[in-house]
Coordinates of C-alpha atoms (C1' of nucleotides) in Angstrom, one line a residue:
Chain A
M19 CA 6.1 -14.6 -18.3
S20 CA 4.4 -11.6 -17.6
K21 CA 5.1 -9.0 -15.2
Y22 CA 1.9 -9.2 -13.4
K23 CA 0.7 -10.8 -10.1
T24 CA -0.8 -13.8 -11.4
I25 CA -3.8 -14.9 -10.4
D26 CA -3.9 -19.3 -10.0
S27 CA -5.8 -20.3 -11.3
E28 CA -8.3 -22.4 -8.1
Q29 CA -8.9 -18.5 -7.4
L30 CA -9.9 -18.0 -10.4
V31 CA -12.6 -20.3 -10.7
D32 CA -13.3 -19.2 -6.4
I33 CA -13.3 -15.6 -8.7
F34 CA -15.8 -16.9 -11.2
K35 CA -17.5 -18.6 -8.9
A36 CA -18.4 -15.4 -6.5
L37 CA -19.6 -12.9 -9.6
A38 CA -21.5 -16.4 -10.8
N39 CA -25.1 -14.9 -8.6
S40 CA -27.7 -13.0 -9.9
H41 CA -27.0 -11.2 -6.1
R42 CA -23.7 -11.1 -5.6
L43 CA -23.4 -9.9 -9.2
K44 CA -25.3 -6.9 -8.3
I45 CA -23.9 -6.3 -4.3
F46 CA -20.9 -6.3 -6.4
N47 CA -22.4 -4.0 -9.2
I48 CA -23.4 -1.4 -6.4
L49 CA -19.9 -1.9 -4.2
T50 CA -18.2 -1.0 -8.2
S51 CA -20.2 1.7 -8.7
C52 CA -20.4 3.3 -5.4
C53 CA -16.8 3.0 -3.0
T54 CA -13.5 3.4 -4.0
P55 CA -11.3 0.8 -1.7
G56 CA -9.6 3.8 -0.3
A57 CA -12.3 6.4 0.5
S58 CA -15.0 5.1 2.8
C59 CA -18.9 6.0 1.3
A60 CA -20.1 9.3 3.6
S61 CA -23.6 8.4 4.9
D62 CA -24.6 11.5 3.0
E63 CA -24.3 10.2 0.0
V64 CA -26.8 8.3 -2.7
F65 CA -25.5 4.5 -2.2
S66 CA -23.7 3.5 1.1
C67 CA -21.3 -0.1 1.4
C68 CA -22.3 -0.6 4.4
V69 CA -24.0 -3.7 4.9
G70 CA -27.3 -2.3 5.5
D71 CA -27.4 -0.5 3.1
L72 CA -26.8 -4.2 0.6
D73 CA -29.7 -5.7 2.2
S74 CA -32.0 -2.5 1.6
Q75 CA -31.5 -2.9 -2.1
L76 CA -31.5 -6.5 -2.1
D77 CA -34.2 -8.2 -1.7
I78 CA -32.5 -11.6 0.5
A79 CA -32.8 -12.8 4.3
A80 CA -29.7 -10.7 5.7
S81 CA -27.9 -13.3 6.2
T82 CA -28.2 -14.9 2.8
L83 CA -26.9 -12.0 2.6
S84 CA -23.3 -12.6 5.1
H85 CA -23.7 -15.6 2.9
H86 CA -22.8 -13.9 0.1
L87 CA -20.4 -11.0 0.8
K88 CA -18.6 -14.1 2.9
E89 CA -18.5 -14.8 -0.8
L90 CA -17.1 -12.6 -2.4
H91 CA -14.3 -11.9 0.1
R92 CA -13.3 -15.4 -0.2
A93 CA -12.7 -14.9 -3.8
G94 CA -10.5 -11.7 -2.9
L95 CA -13.3 -9.7 -5.0
I96 CA -14.1 -7.1 -1.5
H97 CA -12.7 -5.7 1.8
M98 CA -14.7 -5.4 4.3
Q99 CA -14.0 -3.7 7.0
R100 CA -15.6 -3.1 11.0
D101 CA -16.5 -0.2 11.6
G102 CA -19.1 0.4 15.0
K103 CA -21.6 -1.6 14.2
Q104 CA -21.5 -1.2 10.3
V105 CA -18.9 -3.0 8.0
Y106 CA -18.4 -1.5 5.1
C107 CA -17.7 -3.3 1.9
S108 CA -15.1 -1.7 -1.2
V109 CA -13.9 -3.2 -4.0
N110 CA -10.8 -5.2 -4.1
T111 CA -9.3 -3.1 -7.1
D112 CA -5.7 -4.9 -7.4
V113 CA -7.8 -7.7 -8.1
M114 CA -10.2 -6.0 -10.2
K115 CA -7.0 -5.2 -12.2
Q116 CA -5.8 -8.1 -12.3
L117 CA -9.0 -9.3 -14.4
E118 CA -8.8 -7.2 -17.0
N119 CA -5.2 -7.6 -17.6
I120 CA -6.2 -11.4 -17.3
F121 CA -9.4 -11.1 -20.7
S122 CA -7.5 -7.8 -22.1
S123 CA -4.6 -10.3 -22.8
Q124 CA -7.2 -12.9 -23.7
L125 CA -4.7 -14.7 -21.6
V126 CA -7.3 -16.4 -19.6
G127 CA -4.9 -19.0 -17.6
A128 CA -1.5 -18.7 -19.8
Q129 CA 0.3 -20.1 -16.2
L130 CA -1.5 -23.3 -16.1
Chain B
M18 CA -23.7 4.8 -22.6
S19 CA -21.0 2.8 -24.0
K20 CA -20.5 2.6 -27.7
Y21 CA -19.7 -1.2 -26.9
K22 CA -23.2 -3.7 -27.2
T23 CA -24.0 -5.3 -23.9
I24 CA -23.8 -7.6 -22.4
D25 CA -26.8 -8.2 -19.5
S26 CA -26.6 -9.1 -16.0
E27 CA -28.2 -12.6 -16.4
Q28 CA -26.4 -13.1 -19.4
L29 CA -22.9 -12.1 -17.7
V30 CA -23.6 -14.4 -14.7
D31 CA -23.9 -17.0 -17.1
I32 CA -20.6 -16.5 -18.2
F33 CA -19.7 -16.2 -15.3
K34 CA -21.1 -19.0 -14.0
A35 CA -19.8 -21.5 -17.7
L36 CA -15.8 -20.2 -16.6
A37 CA -17.3 -20.7 -12.4
N38 CA -15.2 -24.9 -13.2
S39 CA -12.1 -25.9 -13.4
H40 CA -12.2 -28.3 -16.3
R41 CA -14.8 -25.8 -18.1
L42 CA -12.3 -23.0 -17.3
K43 CA -9.9 -25.1 -18.3
I44 CA -11.6 -25.5 -22.2
F45 CA -11.7 -22.2 -22.3
N46 CA -7.3 -21.5 -21.0
I47 CA -6.3 -24.5 -24.3
L48 CA -9.8 -22.8 -27.3
T49 CA -7.6 -18.7 -25.7
S50 CA -4.0 -20.3 -26.0
C51 CA -4.5 -22.4 -29.6
C52 CA -6.9 -21.7 -30.9
T53 CA -8.5 -18.6 -33.0
P54 CA -11.6 -18.2 -34.2
G55 CA -11.1 -17.7 -37.7
A56 CA -8.1 -20.5 -38.3
S57 CA -9.1 -23.4 -37.8
C58 CA -6.4 -25.1 -35.9
A59 CA -4.3 -27.6 -38.8
S60 CA -3.9 -31.3 -36.9
D61 CA -0.3 -31.4 -37.6
E62 CA 0.0 -28.4 -34.6
V63 CA 1.0 -29.3 -31.8
F64 CA -2.5 -28.2 -29.8
S65 CA -5.6 -28.8 -31.6
C66 CA -9.2 -28.0 -30.7
C67 CA -11.9 -30.9 -32.0
V68 CA -13.4 -32.5 -29.0
G69 CA -11.9 -35.8 -29.0
D70 CA -8.3 -34.0 -28.5
L71 CA -10.0 -31.6 -25.6
D72 CA -10.5 -35.1 -24.1
S73 CA -6.7 -36.1 -23.9
Q74 CA -5.9 -33.9 -22.0
L75 CA -9.3 -33.7 -19.8
D76 CA -9.9 -36.6 -17.3
I77 CA -13.5 -36.7 -17.4
A78 CA -16.2 -39.2 -19.3
A79 CA -16.5 -37.8 -23.2
S80 CA -20.0 -37.4 -21.5
T81 CA -19.5 -34.5 -19.5
L82 CA -16.7 -32.9 -21.8
S83 CA -19.5 -33.0 -24.0
H84 CA -22.0 -31.7 -21.4
H85 CA -19.1 -28.9 -20.0
L86 CA -19.0 -27.9 -23.8
K87 CA -22.5 -27.0 -24.3
E88 CA -22.4 -24.6 -21.3
L89 CA -19.8 -22.8 -22.3
H90 CA -21.3 -22.6 -25.9
R91 CA -24.6 -21.9 -24.0
A92 CA -23.2 -18.9 -22.0
G93 CA -21.8 -18.3 -26.3
L94 CA -18.4 -18.4 -25.0
I95 CA -17.3 -20.5 -27.7
H96 CA -18.6 -21.5 -31.3
M97 CA -18.5 -25.2 -32.6
Q98 CA -18.4 -26.5 -35.8
R99 CA -18.8 -29.7 -37.7
D100 CA -16.9 -31.2 -40.2
G101 CA -16.9 -34.8 -40.9
K102 CA -17.2 -36.6 -37.5
Q103 CA -15.4 -34.0 -35.6
V104 CA -16.8 -31.3 -33.6
Y105 CA -14.5 -28.5 -33.9
C106 CA -14.4 -25.7 -30.8
S107 CA -12.8 -21.6 -30.5
V108 CA -13.1 -18.8 -28.8
N109 CA -16.3 -16.0 -28.9
T110 CA -13.8 -13.5 -29.8
D111 CA -16.6 -10.4 -29.6
V112 CA -17.7 -12.1 -25.9
M113 CA -13.5 -11.9 -25.0
K114 CA -13.5 -8.0 -26.2
Q115 CA -16.7 -7.3 -24.3
L116 CA -15.4 -9.1 -20.8
E117 CA -12.8 -6.6 -21.0
N118 CA -15.0 -3.2 -21.6
I119 CA -16.5 -3.9 -18.7
F120 CA -13.0 -5.7 -16.4
S121 CA -11.3 -2.0 -18.0
S122 CA -14.4 -0.1 -17.4
Q123 CA -14.5 -0.8 -13.6
L124 CA -18.7 -1.3 -14.7
V125 CA -18.7 -5.0 -14.0
G126 CA -23.1 -3.9 -14.2
A127 CA -23.2 -0.1 -15.6
Q128 CA -26.5 -1.0 -17.7
L129 CA -28.8 -2.0 -14.7
Chain C
dT2 C1' -26.0 -3.8 33.2
dT3 C1' -29.7 -3.2 29.9
dT4 C1' -31.0 -2.4 24.9
dA5 C1' -31.2 -2.4 20.9
dT6 C1' -29.3 -2.3 15.6
dA7 C1' -26.2 -4.4 13.0
dC8 C1' -24.3 -8.4 11.6
dT9 C1' -23.2 -13.5 11.4
dT10 C1' -23.5 -18.7 12.0
dC11 C1' -26.0 -22.6 12.1
dG12 C1' -29.4 -26.3 10.4
dA13 C1' -32.6 -27.9 7.8
dC14 C1' -34.5 -27.9 3.1
dA15 C1' -35.3 -27.0 -1.6
dT16 C1' -32.6 -26.6 -5.8
dA17 C1' -29.5 -27.0 -9.2
dT18 C1' -24.6 -29.5 -10.8
dT19 C1' -21.5 -32.2 -11.5
dT20 C1' -20.8 -36.9 -12.7
dC21 C1' -20.5 -41.4 -15.3
dG22 C1' -21.9 -44.5 -17.9
dA23 C1' -24.8 -47.2 -21.3
dA24 C1' -28.0 -45.6 -24.9
dT25 C1' -28.2 -42.9 -29.3
dT26 C1' -27.1 -39.8 -33.2
dA27 C1' -24.2 -38.7 -37.1
dT28 C1' -20.7 -39.6 -40.1
dA29 C1' -17.2 -42.2 -43.3
dG30 C1' -15.1 -45.7 -44.9
dT31 C1' -15.5 -51.1 -46.4
Chain D
dA22 C1' -25.4 -52.7 -45.8
dC23 C1' -21.8 -53.4 -42.1
dT24 C1' -18.7 -50.9 -39.4
dA25 C1' -15.9 -47.7 -36.7
dT26 C1' -14.9 -43.1 -35.1
dA27 C1' -16.2 -39.1 -32.8
dA28 C1' -19.6 -36.8 -30.4
dT29 C1' -24.7 -35.9 -27.8
dT30 C1' -27.9 -37.1 -25.3
dC31 C1' -30.7 -39.8 -20.4
dG32 C1' -31.1 -41.3 -16.3
dA33 C1' -29.0 -41.9 -11.7
dA34 C1' -26.4 -40.6 -8.0
dA35 C1' -23.6 -38.2 -5.4
dT36 C1' -22.4 -33.4 -4.4
dA37 C1' -22.7 -28.1 -3.7
dT38 C1' -25.1 -24.3 -4.0
dG39 C1' -29.0 -20.7 -2.1
dT40 C1' -32.2 -19.9 1.0
dC41 C1' -34.7 -19.5 5.6
dG42 C1' -35.6 -18.2 10.5
dA43 C1' -33.8 -19.0 15.0
dA44 C1' -29.8 -18.0 17.8
dG45 C1' -25.6 -15.9 19.1
dT46 C1' -21.5 -12.1 19.0
dA47 C1' -20.3 -7.1 18.5
dT48 C1' -20.8 -3.1 19.6
dA49 C1' -22.9 1.1 20.8
dA50 C1' -26.4 4.1 22.9
dA51 C1' -29.9 4.4 27.0

DNA sequence: TTTATACTTCGACATATTTCGAATTATAGT
DNA sequence: ACTATAATTCGAAATATGTCGAAGTATAAA
């Protein structure tokens, strides 16, 4: 009934699962406040988005961060793209739009 | 900066945690498709919102359902109110509005 | 080709979550 | 007071998640 591409309820659970952890939510915050997917952050800006920069803001082991990024990526919330030695992360704005739609229309899972 | 009462990041994690389970998400779906908090569902409608009615739609033990409802309630996503032998559940639309705002403004945790 | 940097994978362990059935509490009707 | 119905709490077991450090892979630079 909706004109929007819907997220099925299984994927929605995965998305909420991905956001249901303080470290991952913080990562997501950093990415939403900084990087839009087209424009990869220049290195002279205050915040940038490669894994190492996230690492410096998070106080967890690099391996743990890697695990969390994998979860966010699996859920479809972020993009990850290698550029040389670095891997750059950015928010998947398509999914953001769909989430907005889900909550604004009060149809958290009307497709069920 | 926002004119909206903000949800802090700890509460936001709890909200996502509450929605990060297929049974709880289904419960939340049922409640959003049916009951608005002012209008408690009349018993002659197709869907109603007492715990027993949710139970009949869910294929889990009553004790498990009770646990899930407690989680949704703890997160602030639903109201629960006893009326005689039944306990009626409804969505907390205030929180829904705040979630909508969070996603629509792309500020998942800008208050951090 | 050796070394350094950036990041990921693996294995192990601790903690948290999900689930059930049995027992318990709350309310209403007999 | 007793019984029935609706829902919750408790304790135990199975599964999932979060975390780390060590080892591994990918890329670039010397």
